[in-house]
Amino acid sequence: MSRIIIGIHGLGNKPPYRQLEQWWKASVIEGLGDSLRYRFINFSMVYWASLLHPNALDPNITDKGSELFLKEPYVRGGGAYSVTEIRDQNPGFRKMLNEQLEKIFIEDDGSPNFSRITDFIIRHFLKDLDAYFNEKDYRKRDEICGRLADCIRKNRRKKIMLVAHSMGSIIAWDVLTRWVPDVKIDTLVTIGSPLGNPVVKSKLISEYPGTDPVLRTPDNIIRNWYNLADFKDRVAINYILNDDFLPNRHGIQPQDTLIRNNYEFEGERNPHKSYGYLRCPEMAGIISEFYAIRQRSRHAGLIFSV
């Protein structure tokens, strides 16, 4: 069976479709060791930024004052991957913070609380997310989900790995749960995901009312759900999804892994950037396993679970 990696990007404006697709694939190949033998990887980008941002960011614009100036292009990784930095983090404070936030936004029975506060936060601080969850007009959401659903259906006869960055992980969970529950997904990889954020969880739970208002792994994920997060990634403030999503009928739950995102541009590090996630050793190991690459990549197998 042929294999394909489908990527879906996160919120905010992006460079043009083909450029972003090229940079995502370049990041993956960089992580695998840059060998020409990895150029065979079948990769497809689901691009939805144009639905909310009519004019793409332009890599050729040098005026930093322009709204289309691209602040963080793809650049090859220069920072080392520090195992010590990953393992020495103390998640105690992060865990306590999320527990307190969940008490505010989610009731003991799992039902959402303070929905008006949740809506206010989304509307004023996350414009793309507000457009996605707009209860008065689901057209944008349907268009965004439709693009991913169409790509998955088109490749339904292939072995699919879905890689979802940031808000893309919300879209991916939504699409797998509601739109294409009949299409098998071999592996889901969420990177820099806000799915564990109490505000996002509260919103998702409110849309799935019932006697048992909990979040679950989509049933069409048949082998793995890997969740990668940099400890300093503020979008993935609650990086442990295993205790937020119950297993599906195959027993699949998120496998949470702390990584070091080494994206840096002009001296500024961004631990949330997709390129750093896509080339990290842990991602290389996941892709090597998915493609059954016999010769281990220079990074493969270095997976540190939390």
PDB file of C-alpha atoms in Angstrom:
ATOM      1  CA  MET A   1       0.000   0.000   0.000  1.00  0.00           C
ATOM      2  CA  SER A   2       1.337   3.440  -0.925  1.00  0.00           C
ATOM      3  CA  ARG A   3       1.845   5.957   1.860  1.00  0.00           C
ATOM      4  CA  ILE A   4       1.266   9.689   2.161  1.00  0.00           C
ATOM      5  CA  ILE A   5       1.936  12.365   4.765  1.00  0.00           C
ATOM      6  CA  ILE A   6      -0.771  15.035   4.848  1.00  0.00           C
ATOM      7  CA  GLY A   7       0.116  18.255   6.655  1.00  0.00           C
ATOM      8  CA  ILE A   8      -2.236  20.965   7.893  1.00  0.00           C
ATOM      9  CA  HIS A   9      -0.830  24.269   9.143  1.00  0.00           C
ATOM     10  CA  GLY A  10      -1.848  26.406  12.097  1.00  0.00           C
ATOM     11  CA  LEU A  11      -3.427  29.813  12.596  1.00  0.00           C
ATOM     12  CA  GLY A  12      -2.271  33.142  11.197  1.00  0.00           C
ATOM     13  CA  ASN A  13      -1.337  34.271   7.709  1.00  0.00           C
ATOM     14  CA  LYS A  14       1.165  32.148   5.795  1.00  0.00           C
ATOM     15  CA  PRO A  15       3.449  32.323   2.756  1.00  0.00           C
ATOM     16  CA  PRO A  16       1.900  31.076  -0.515  1.00  0.00           C
ATOM     17  CA  TYR A  17       0.669  27.495  -0.672  1.00  0.00           C
ATOM     18  CA  ARG A  18       3.458  25.994  -2.790  1.00  0.00           C
ATOM     19  CA  GLN A  19       6.122  27.794  -0.786  1.00  0.00           C
ATOM     20  CA  LEU A  20       4.775  26.563   2.539  1.00  0.00           C
ATOM     21  CA  GLU A  21       4.392  23.026   1.213  1.00  0.00           C
ATOM     22  CA  GLN A  22       7.988  23.091  -0.032  1.00  0.00           C
ATOM     23  CA  TRP A  23       9.281  24.368   3.310  1.00  0.00           C
ATOM     24  CA  TRP A  24       7.367  21.745   5.305  1.00  0.00           C
ATOM     25  CA  LYS A  25       8.750  18.947   3.156  1.00  0.00           C
ATOM     26  CA  ALA A  26      12.261  20.441   3.335  1.00  0.00           C
ATOM     27  CA  SER A  27      12.008  20.450   7.141  1.00  0.00           C
ATOM     28  CA  VAL A  28      10.970  16.780   7.196  1.00  0.00           C
ATOM     29  CA  ILE A  29      13.821  15.778   4.868  1.00  0.00           C
ATOM     30  CA  GLU A  30      16.287  17.835   6.911  1.00  0.00           C
ATOM     31  CA  GLY A  31      15.294  15.888  10.005  1.00  0.00           C
ATOM     32  CA  LEU A  32      15.733  12.590   8.191  1.00  0.00           C
ATOM     33  CA  GLY A  33      19.290  13.454   7.263  1.00  0.00           C
ATOM     34  CA  ASP A  34      19.037  15.234   3.899  1.00  0.00           C
ATOM     35  CA  SER A  35      19.769  12.094   1.896  1.00  0.00           C
ATOM     36  CA  LEU A  36      18.431  12.049  -1.660  1.00  0.00           C
ATOM     37  CA  ARG A  37      16.792   8.736  -0.849  1.00  0.00           C
ATOM     38  CA  TYR A  38      14.219  10.568   1.273  1.00  0.00           C
ATOM     39  CA  ARG A  39      13.014  12.714  -1.628  1.00  0.00           C
ATOM     40  CA  PHE A  40      10.550   9.932  -2.470  1.00  0.00           C
ATOM     41  CA  ILE A  41       8.333  10.875   0.482  1.00  0.00           C
ATOM     42  CA  ASN A  42       4.821  11.638  -0.717  1.00  0.00           C
ATOM     43  CA  PHE A  43       3.725  14.833   1.030  1.00  0.00           C
ATOM     44  CA  SER A  44       0.632  16.993   0.549  1.00  0.00           C
ATOM     45  CA  MET A  45      -0.180  20.280   2.275  1.00  0.00           C
ATOM     46  CA  VAL A  46      -3.721  21.278   3.206  1.00  0.00           C
ATOM     47  CA  TYR A  47      -3.648  25.060   2.948  1.00  0.00           C
ATOM     48  CA  TRP A  48      -6.488  27.075   4.506  1.00  0.00           C
ATOM     49  CA  ALA A  49      -4.857  30.427   5.360  1.00  0.00           C
ATOM     50  CA  SER A  50      -6.258  31.952   2.153  1.00  0.00           C
ATOM     51  CA  LEU A  51      -9.805  31.504   3.479  1.00  0.00           C
ATOM     52  CA  LEU A  52      -9.137  34.015   6.263  1.00  0.00           C
ATOM     53  CA  HIS A  53      -6.244  36.016   4.761  1.00  0.00           C
ATOM     54  CA  PRO A  54      -6.788  36.949   1.090  1.00  0.00           C
ATOM     55  CA  ASN A  55      -3.166  38.088   0.563  1.00  0.00           C
ATOM     56  CA  ALA A  56      -0.394  35.677   1.525  1.00  0.00           C
ATOM     57  CA  LEU A  57       2.809  36.711   3.255  1.00  0.00           C
ATOM     58  CA  ASP A  58       5.481  37.566   0.682  1.00  0.00           C
ATOM     59  CA  PRO A  59       9.045  36.241   1.195  1.00  0.00           C
ATOM     60  CA  ASN A  60      10.300  38.928  -1.234  1.00  0.00           C
ATOM     61  CA  ILE A  61       9.050  41.896   0.812  1.00  0.00           C
ATOM     62  CA  THR A  62      11.882  43.507   2.804  1.00  0.00           C
ATOM     63  CA  ASP A  63       9.840  46.266   4.453  1.00  0.00           C
ATOM     64  CA  LYS A  64       9.309  45.064   8.008  1.00  0.00           C
ATOM     65  CA  GLY A  65       6.448  47.513   8.382  1.00  0.00           C
ATOM     66  CA  SER A  66       4.404  45.780   5.701  1.00  0.00           C
ATOM     67  CA  GLU A  67       1.566  43.563   6.917  1.00  0.00           C
ATOM     68  CA  LEU A  68       2.706  40.988   4.350  1.00  0.00           C
ATOM     69  CA  PHE A  69       6.317  40.915   5.573  1.00  0.00           C
ATOM     70  CA  LEU A  70       7.389  37.349   6.376  1.00  0.00           C
ATOM     71  CA  LYS A  71       9.072  37.475   9.776  1.00  0.00           C
ATOM     72  CA  GLU A  72      10.002  33.812  10.121  1.00  0.00           C
ATOM     73  CA  PRO A  73      10.898  31.996   6.898  1.00  0.00           C
ATOM     74  CA  TYR A  74      12.203  28.456   6.757  1.00  0.00           C
ATOM     75  CA  VAL A  75      15.885  28.292   7.668  1.00  0.00           C
ATOM     76  CA  ARG A  76      17.961  25.232   8.387  1.00  0.00           C
ATOM     77  CA  GLY A  77      18.385  24.312  12.020  1.00  0.00           C
ATOM     78  CA  GLY A  78      21.489  25.551  13.749  1.00  0.00           C
ATOM     79  CA  GLY A  79      20.789  24.896  17.409  1.00  0.00           C
ATOM     80  CA  ALA A  80      21.771  21.595  18.955  1.00  0.00           C
ATOM     81  CA  TYR A  81      19.195  19.183  20.330  1.00  0.00           C
ATOM     82  CA  SER A  82      19.773  19.050  24.078  1.00  0.00           C
ATOM     83  CA  VAL A  83      18.494  15.915  25.790  1.00  0.00           C
ATOM     84  CA  THR A  84      19.294  17.490  29.163  1.00  0.00           C
ATOM     85  CA  GLU A  85      17.163  20.534  28.406  1.00  0.00           C
ATOM     86  CA  ILE A  86      14.196  18.325  27.590  1.00  0.00           C
ATOM     87  CA  ARG A  87      14.475  16.048  30.596  1.00  0.00           C
ATOM     88  CA  ASP A  88      15.383  18.579  33.272  1.00  0.00           C
ATOM     89  CA  GLN A  89      12.144  20.548  32.985  1.00  0.00           C
ATOM     90  CA  ASN A  90       9.869  20.408  36.018  1.00  0.00           C
ATOM     91  CA  PRO A  91       6.261  20.174  34.798  1.00  0.00           C
ATOM     92  CA  GLY A  92       4.789  20.526  38.287  1.00  0.00           C
ATOM     93  CA  PHE A  93       3.880  24.222  38.023  1.00  0.00           C
ATOM     94  CA  ARG A  94       2.486  23.755  34.497  1.00  0.00           C
ATOM     95  CA  LYS A  95       0.298  20.896  35.691  1.00  0.00           C
ATOM     96  CA  MET A  96      -0.992  22.881  38.672  1.00  0.00           C
ATOM     97  CA  LEU A  97      -1.797  25.886  36.433  1.00  0.00           C
ATOM     98  CA  ASN A  98      -3.818  23.760  34.032  1.00  0.00           C
ATOM     99  CA  GLU A  99      -5.688  22.064  36.857  1.00  0.00           C
ATOM    100  CA  GLN A 100      -6.728  25.457  38.200  1.00  0.00           C
ATOM    101  CA  LEU A 101      -7.775  26.704  34.760  1.00  0.00           C
ATOM    102  CA  GLU A 102      -9.822  23.566  34.179  1.00  0.00           C
ATOM    103  CA  LYS A 103     -11.685  24.194  37.425  1.00  0.00           C
ATOM    104  CA  ILE A 104     -12.688  27.587  36.002  1.00  0.00           C
ATOM    105  CA  PHE A 105     -13.680  26.496  32.496  1.00  0.00           C
ATOM    106  CA  ILE A 106     -14.846  22.884  32.979  1.00  0.00           C
ATOM    107  CA  GLU A 107     -17.254  21.541  35.608  1.00  0.00           C
ATOM    108  CA  ASP A 108     -16.536  18.399  37.630  1.00  0.00           C
ATOM    109  CA  ASP A 109     -18.930  16.422  35.426  1.00  0.00           C
ATOM    110  CA  GLY A 110     -17.019  17.470  32.300  1.00  0.00           C
ATOM    111  CA  SER A 111     -19.531  20.053  31.108  1.00  0.00           C
ATOM    112  CA  PRO A 112     -18.258  23.500  30.060  1.00  0.00           C
ATOM    113  CA  ASN A 113     -18.397  26.397  32.498  1.00  0.00           C
ATOM    114  CA  PHE A 114     -18.314  30.165  31.946  1.00  0.00           C
ATOM    115  CA  SER A 115     -18.956  29.860  28.223  1.00  0.00           C
ATOM    116  CA  ARG A 116     -19.165  33.638  27.903  1.00  0.00           C
ATOM    117  CA  ILE A 117     -15.638  34.010  29.277  1.00  0.00           C
ATOM    118  CA  THR A 118     -14.434  31.286  26.908  1.00  0.00           C
ATOM    119  CA  ASP A 119     -16.046  33.041  23.950  1.00  0.00           C
ATOM    120  CA  PHE A 120     -14.555  36.388  25.020  1.00  0.00           C
ATOM    121  CA  ILE A 121     -11.028  34.972  25.180  1.00  0.00           C
ATOM    122  CA  ILE A 122     -11.337  33.290  21.795  1.00  0.00           C
ATOM    123  CA  ARG A 123     -12.930  36.335  20.147  1.00  0.00           C
ATOM    124  CA  HIS A 124     -10.422  38.905  21.413  1.00  0.00           C
ATOM    125  CA  PHE A 125      -7.161  37.009  21.451  1.00  0.00           C
ATOM    126  CA  LEU A 126      -7.445  34.318  18.786  1.00  0.00           C
ATOM    127  CA  LYS A 127      -9.040  35.845  15.700  1.00  0.00           C
ATOM    128  CA  ASP A 128      -8.648  32.782  13.476  1.00  0.00           C
ATOM    129  CA  LEU A 129     -10.071  30.547  16.178  1.00  0.00           C
ATOM    130  CA  ASP A 130     -12.966  32.953  16.630  1.00  0.00           C
ATOM    131  CA  ALA A 131     -13.755  32.723  12.919  1.00  0.00           C
ATOM    132  CA  TYR A 132     -13.606  28.940  13.161  1.00  0.00           C
ATOM    133  CA  PHE A 133     -15.945  28.665  16.158  1.00  0.00           C
ATOM    134  CA  ASN A 134     -18.329  31.428  15.038  1.00  0.00           C
ATOM    135  CA  GLU A 135     -21.756  30.053  15.933  1.00  0.00           C
ATOM    136  CA  LYS A 136     -23.562  32.558  13.692  1.00  0.00           C
ATOM    137  CA  ASP A 137     -21.701  31.601  10.541  1.00  0.00           C
ATOM    138  CA  TYR A 138     -20.244  28.114  10.083  1.00  0.00           C
ATOM    139  CA  ARG A 139     -19.336  28.744   6.452  1.00  0.00           C
ATOM    140  CA  LYS A 140     -15.662  29.431   7.132  1.00  0.00           C
ATOM    141  CA  ARG A 141     -15.415  26.400   9.370  1.00  0.00           C
ATOM    142  CA  ASP A 142     -17.089  24.228   6.765  1.00  0.00           C
ATOM    143  CA  GLU A 143     -14.713  25.508   4.084  1.00  0.00           C
ATOM    144  CA  ILE A 144     -11.651  24.886   6.255  1.00  0.00           C
ATOM    145  CA  CYS A 145     -12.781  21.419   7.301  1.00  0.00           C
ATOM    146  CA  GLY A 146     -13.868  20.654   3.760  1.00  0.00           C
ATOM    147  CA  ARG A 147     -10.351  21.186   2.424  1.00  0.00           C
ATOM    148  CA  LEU A 148      -8.858  18.692   4.841  1.00  0.00           C
ATOM    149  CA  ALA A 149     -11.736  16.234   4.409  1.00  0.00           C
ATOM    150  CA  ASP A 150     -11.412  16.349   0.611  1.00  0.00           C
ATOM    151  CA  CYS A 151      -7.668  15.656   0.789  1.00  0.00           C
ATOM    152  CA  ILE A 152      -8.193  12.718   3.159  1.00  0.00           C
ATOM    153  CA  ARG A 153     -10.955  11.232   1.002  1.00  0.00           C
ATOM    154  CA  LYS A 154      -8.818  11.650  -2.124  1.00  0.00           C
ATOM    155  CA  ASN A 155      -6.094   9.557  -0.480  1.00  0.00           C
ATOM    156  CA  ARG A 156      -8.332   7.080   1.333  1.00  0.00           C
ATOM    157  CA  ARG A 157      -6.771   4.085  -0.441  1.00  0.00           C
ATOM    158  CA  LYS A 158      -3.328   5.040   0.861  1.00  0.00           C
ATOM    159  CA  LYS A 159      -1.765   4.613   4.266  1.00  0.00           C
ATOM    160  CA  ILE A 160      -2.189   8.079   5.781  1.00  0.00           C
ATOM    161  CA  MET A 161      -0.119   9.972   8.322  1.00  0.00           C
ATOM    162  CA  LEU A 162      -1.747  13.278   9.262  1.00  0.00           C
ATOM    163  CA  VAL A 163       0.570  15.936  10.739  1.00  0.00           C
ATOM    164  CA  ALA A 164      -1.317  18.848  12.313  1.00  0.00           C
ATOM    165  CA  HIS A 165       0.352  21.966  13.690  1.00  0.00           C
ATOM    166  CA  SER A 166      -1.161  24.317  16.279  1.00  0.00           C
ATOM    167  CA  MET A 167      -4.779  25.198  15.359  1.00  0.00           C
ATOM    168  CA  GLY A 168      -4.478  22.599  12.603  1.00  0.00           C
ATOM    169  CA  SER A 169      -4.745  19.971  15.340  1.00  0.00           C
ATOM    170  CA  ILE A 170      -8.176  21.322  16.328  1.00  0.00           C
ATOM    171  CA  ILE A 171      -9.272  21.146  12.701  1.00  0.00           C
ATOM    172  CA  ALA A 172      -7.826  17.635  12.358  1.00  0.00           C
ATOM    173  CA  TRP A 173      -9.656  16.321  15.429  1.00  0.00           C
ATOM    174  CA  ASP A 174     -12.884  17.951  14.236  1.00  0.00           C
ATOM    175  CA  VAL A 175     -12.597  16.527  10.707  1.00  0.00           C
ATOM    176  CA  LEU A 176     -11.659  13.009  11.829  1.00  0.00           C
ATOM    177  CA  THR A 177     -14.516  12.991  14.341  1.00  0.00           C
ATOM    178  CA  ARG A 178     -17.278  14.489  12.218  1.00  0.00           C
ATOM    179  CA  TRP A 179     -16.389  14.604   8.544  1.00  0.00           C
ATOM    180  CA  VAL A 180     -14.465  11.457   7.586  1.00  0.00           C
ATOM    181  CA  PRO A 181     -15.060   8.914  10.394  1.00  0.00           C
ATOM    182  CA  ASP A 182     -15.097   6.164   7.753  1.00  0.00           C
ATOM    183  CA  VAL A 183     -11.577   6.857   6.403  1.00  0.00           C
ATOM    184  CA  LYS A 184      -8.765   5.061   8.232  1.00  0.00           C
ATOM    185  CA  ILE A 185      -5.874   7.177   9.500  1.00  0.00           C
ATOM    186  CA  ASP A 186      -2.793   5.120  10.314  1.00  0.00           C
ATOM    187  CA  THR A 187      -1.059   7.808  12.370  1.00  0.00           C
ATOM    188  CA  LEU A 188      -1.965  11.255  13.675  1.00  0.00           C
ATOM    189  CA  VAL A 189       0.859  13.547  14.793  1.00  0.00           C
ATOM    190  CA  THR A 190      -0.071  16.759  16.598  1.00  0.00           C
ATOM    191  CA  ILE A 191       2.690  19.343  17.045  1.00  0.00           C
ATOM    192  CA  GLY A 192       2.478  22.455  19.216  1.00  0.00           C
ATOM    193  CA  SER A 193      -1.158  21.608  19.840  1.00  0.00           C
ATOM    194  CA  PRO A 194      -3.587  23.694  21.936  1.00  0.00           C
ATOM    195  CA  LEU A 195      -5.998  20.747  22.286  1.00  0.00           C
ATOM    196  CA  GLY A 196      -5.151  20.467  25.973  1.00  0.00           C
ATOM    197  CA  ASN A 197      -5.841  24.148  26.624  1.00  0.00           C
ATOM    198  CA  PRO A 198      -8.849  24.412  28.977  1.00  0.00           C
ATOM    199  CA  VAL A 199     -10.425  27.159  26.841  1.00  0.00           C
ATOM    200  CA  VAL A 200     -10.229  25.002  23.701  1.00  0.00           C
ATOM    201  CA  LYS A 201     -11.381  21.879  25.547  1.00  0.00           C
ATOM    202  CA  SER A 202     -14.340  23.750  27.007  1.00  0.00           C
ATOM    203  CA  LYS A 203     -15.356  24.930  23.539  1.00  0.00           C
ATOM    204  CA  LEU A 204     -15.071  21.458  22.006  1.00  0.00           C
ATOM    205  CA  ILE A 205     -17.000  19.840  24.858  1.00  0.00           C
ATOM    206  CA  SER A 206     -19.789  22.394  24.454  1.00  0.00           C
ATOM    207  CA  GLU A 207     -20.180  21.280  20.837  1.00  0.00           C
ATOM    208  CA  TYR A 208     -20.495  17.619  21.736  1.00  0.00           C
ATOM    209  CA  PRO A 209     -23.315  17.655  24.308  1.00  0.00           C
ATOM    210  CA  GLY A 210     -24.571  14.446  25.783  1.00  0.00           C
ATOM    211  CA  THR A 211     -24.780  12.338  28.883  1.00  0.00           C
ATOM    212  CA  ASP A 212     -21.022  11.748  28.828  1.00  0.00           C
ATOM    213  CA  PRO A 213     -19.417  15.059  27.768  1.00  0.00           C
ATOM    214  CA  VAL A 214     -15.819  13.960  27.320  1.00  0.00           C
ATOM    215  CA  LEU A 215     -13.288  14.130  24.512  1.00  0.00           C
ATOM    216  CA  ARG A 216     -12.140  10.970  22.769  1.00  0.00           C
ATOM    217  CA  THR A 217      -9.583   9.890  20.233  1.00  0.00           C
ATOM    218  CA  PRO A 218     -11.299   9.689  16.820  1.00  0.00           C
ATOM    219  CA  ASP A 219     -12.242   6.080  16.066  1.00  0.00           C
ATOM    220  CA  ASN A 220     -10.657   6.099  12.612  1.00  0.00           C
ATOM    221  CA  ILE A 221      -7.124   6.448  14.023  1.00  0.00           C
ATOM    222  CA  ILE A 222      -6.029   2.830  13.903  1.00  0.00           C
ATOM    223  CA  ARG A 223      -2.379   2.728  14.997  1.00  0.00           C
ATOM    224  CA  ASN A 224      -0.865   5.815  16.673  1.00  0.00           C
ATOM    225  CA  TRP A 225      -1.510   9.321  17.903  1.00  0.00           C
ATOM    226  CA  TYR A 226       1.759  11.076  18.725  1.00  0.00           C
ATOM    227  CA  ASN A 227       1.668  14.497  20.406  1.00  0.00           C
ATOM    228  CA  LEU A 228       4.936  16.465  20.318  1.00  0.00           C
ATOM    229  CA  ALA A 229       5.491  19.641  22.313  1.00  0.00           C
ATOM    230  CA  ASP A 230       8.344  21.919  23.298  1.00  0.00           C
ATOM    231  CA  PHE A 231       8.131  22.763  26.998  1.00  0.00           C
ATOM    232  CA  LYS A 232       8.519  26.471  26.181  1.00  0.00           C
ATOM    233  CA  ASP A 233       5.769  26.464  23.551  1.00  0.00           C
ATOM    234  CA  ARG A 234       3.043  28.634  25.065  1.00  0.00           C
ATOM    235  CA  VAL A 235       0.417  27.386  22.623  1.00  0.00           C
ATOM    236  CA  ALA A 236       0.951  23.872  23.972  1.00  0.00           C
ATOM    237  CA  ILE A 237       0.836  25.040  27.593  1.00  0.00           C
ATOM    238  CA  ASN A 238      -0.879  21.778  28.540  1.00  0.00           C
ATOM    239  CA  TYR A 239       1.215  19.361  26.503  1.00  0.00           C
ATOM    240  CA  ILE A 240      -0.158  16.216  28.148  1.00  0.00           C
ATOM    241  CA  LEU A 241      -3.170  15.128  26.084  1.00  0.00           C
ATOM    242  CA  ASN A 242      -3.232  11.529  27.277  1.00  0.00           C
ATOM    243  CA  ASP A 243      -5.402  12.427  30.258  1.00  0.00           C
ATOM    244  CA  ASP A 244      -7.690  14.679  28.175  1.00  0.00           C
ATOM    245  CA  PHE A 245      -8.711  12.271  25.398  1.00  0.00           C
ATOM    246  CA  LEU A 246     -10.144   8.853  26.202  1.00  0.00           C
ATOM    247  CA  PRO A 247      -9.108   5.884  24.052  1.00  0.00           C
ATOM    248  CA  ASN A 248     -11.000   5.077  20.883  1.00  0.00           C
ATOM    249  CA  ARG A 249     -12.368   1.619  20.073  1.00  0.00           C
ATOM    250  CA  HIS A 250      -8.867   0.532  19.013  1.00  0.00           C
ATOM    251  CA  GLY A 251      -7.422   1.572  22.366  1.00  0.00           C
ATOM    252  CA  ILE A 252      -5.525   4.505  20.830  1.00  0.00           C
ATOM    253  CA  GLN A 253      -4.706   7.513  23.002  1.00  0.00           C
ATOM    254  CA  PRO A 254      -2.247  10.391  22.544  1.00  0.00           C
ATOM    255  CA  GLN A 255       1.381   9.471  23.257  1.00  0.00           C
ATOM    256  CA  ASP A 256       2.837  12.681  24.696  1.00  0.00           C
ATOM    257  CA  THR A 257       6.469  13.499  24.028  1.00  0.00           C
ATOM    258  CA  LEU A 258       8.526  16.520  25.025  1.00  0.00           C
ATOM    259  CA  ILE A 259      10.922  17.663  22.300  1.00  0.00           C
ATOM    260  CA  ARG A 260      13.216  20.614  21.717  1.00  0.00           C
ATOM    261  CA  ASN A 261      12.091  22.830  18.846  1.00  0.00           C
ATOM    262  CA  ASN A 262      15.319  24.379  17.526  1.00  0.00           C
ATOM    263  CA  TYR A 263      13.823  26.942  15.168  1.00  0.00           C
ATOM    264  CA  GLU A 264      15.725  30.205  15.371  1.00  0.00           C
ATOM    265  CA  PHE A 265      15.875  33.195  13.029  1.00  0.00           C
ATOM    266  CA  GLU A 266      18.123  36.234  13.410  1.00  0.00           C
ATOM    267  CA  GLY A 267      18.907  35.298  16.996  1.00  0.00           C
ATOM    268  CA  GLU A 268      15.266  34.847  18.038  1.00  0.00           C
ATOM    269  CA  ARG A 269      14.072  31.377  18.977  1.00  0.00           C
ATOM    270  CA  ASN A 270      10.452  30.355  18.386  1.00  0.00           C
ATOM    271  CA  PRO A 271       9.619  27.065  20.161  1.00  0.00           C
ATOM    272  CA  HIS A 272       6.212  26.965  18.436  1.00  0.00           C
ATOM    273  CA  LYS A 273       7.410  27.134  14.820  1.00  0.00           C
ATOM    274  CA  SER A 274       6.335  24.251  12.601  1.00  0.00           C
ATOM    275  CA  TYR A 275       9.724  23.841  10.886  1.00  0.00           C
ATOM    276  CA  GLY A 276      11.471  23.051  14.171  1.00  0.00           C
ATOM    277  CA  TYR A 277       8.855  20.435  15.045  1.00  0.00           C
ATOM    278  CA  LEU A 278       8.982  18.828  11.601  1.00  0.00           C
ATOM    279  CA  ARG A 279      12.753  18.278  11.694  1.00  0.00           C
ATOM    280  CA  CYS A 280      13.172  17.253  15.332  1.00  0.00           C
ATOM    281  CA  PRO A 281      14.649  13.788  16.082  1.00  0.00           C
ATOM    282  CA  GLU A 282      11.361  12.489  17.435  1.00  0.00           C
ATOM    283  CA  MET A 283       9.492  13.363  14.245  1.00  0.00           C
ATOM    284  CA  ALA A 284      12.233  11.724  12.183  1.00  0.00           C
ATOM    285  CA  GLY A 285      11.768   8.547  14.201  1.00  0.00           C
ATOM    286  CA  ILE A 286       7.993   8.586  13.688  1.00  0.00           C
ATOM    287  CA  ILE A 287       8.324   9.106   9.926  1.00  0.00           C
ATOM    288  CA  SER A 288      11.028   6.446   9.657  1.00  0.00           C
ATOM    289  CA  GLU A 289       8.689   3.980  11.341  1.00  0.00           C
ATOM    290  CA  PHE A 290       5.756   5.016   9.140  1.00  0.00           C
ATOM    291  CA  TYR A 291       7.756   4.504   5.949  1.00  0.00           C
ATOM    292  CA  ALA A 292       9.527   1.431   7.333  1.00  0.00           C
ATOM    293  CA  ILE A 293      12.897   2.943   6.435  1.00  0.00           C
ATOM    294  CA  ARG A 294      15.433   0.217   7.166  1.00  0.00           C
ATOM    295  CA  GLN A 295      18.463   2.452   7.484  1.00  0.00           C
ATOM    296  CA  ARG A 296      17.905   4.539  10.583  1.00  0.00           C
ATOM    297  CA  SER A 297      18.120   8.283  10.090  1.00  0.00           C
ATOM    298  CA  ARG A 298      20.650  10.247  12.111  1.00  0.00           C
ATOM    299  CA  HIS A 299      17.885  11.229  14.556  1.00  0.00           C
ATOM    300  CA  ALA A 300      15.513   8.264  14.438  1.00  0.00           C
ATOM    301  CA  GLY A 301      14.476   6.519  17.607  1.00  0.00           C
ATOM    302  CA  LEU A 302      15.315   9.301  20.049  1.00  0.00           C
ATOM    303  CA  ILE A 303      11.867   9.517  21.586  1.00  0.00           C
ATOM    304  CA  PHE A 304      11.432  10.708  25.178  1.00  0.00           C
ATOM    305  CA  SER A 305       7.915  10.169  26.538  1.00  0.00           C
ATOM    306  CA  VAL A 306       6.503  12.177  29.418  1.00  0.00           C
TER     307      VAL A 306
END
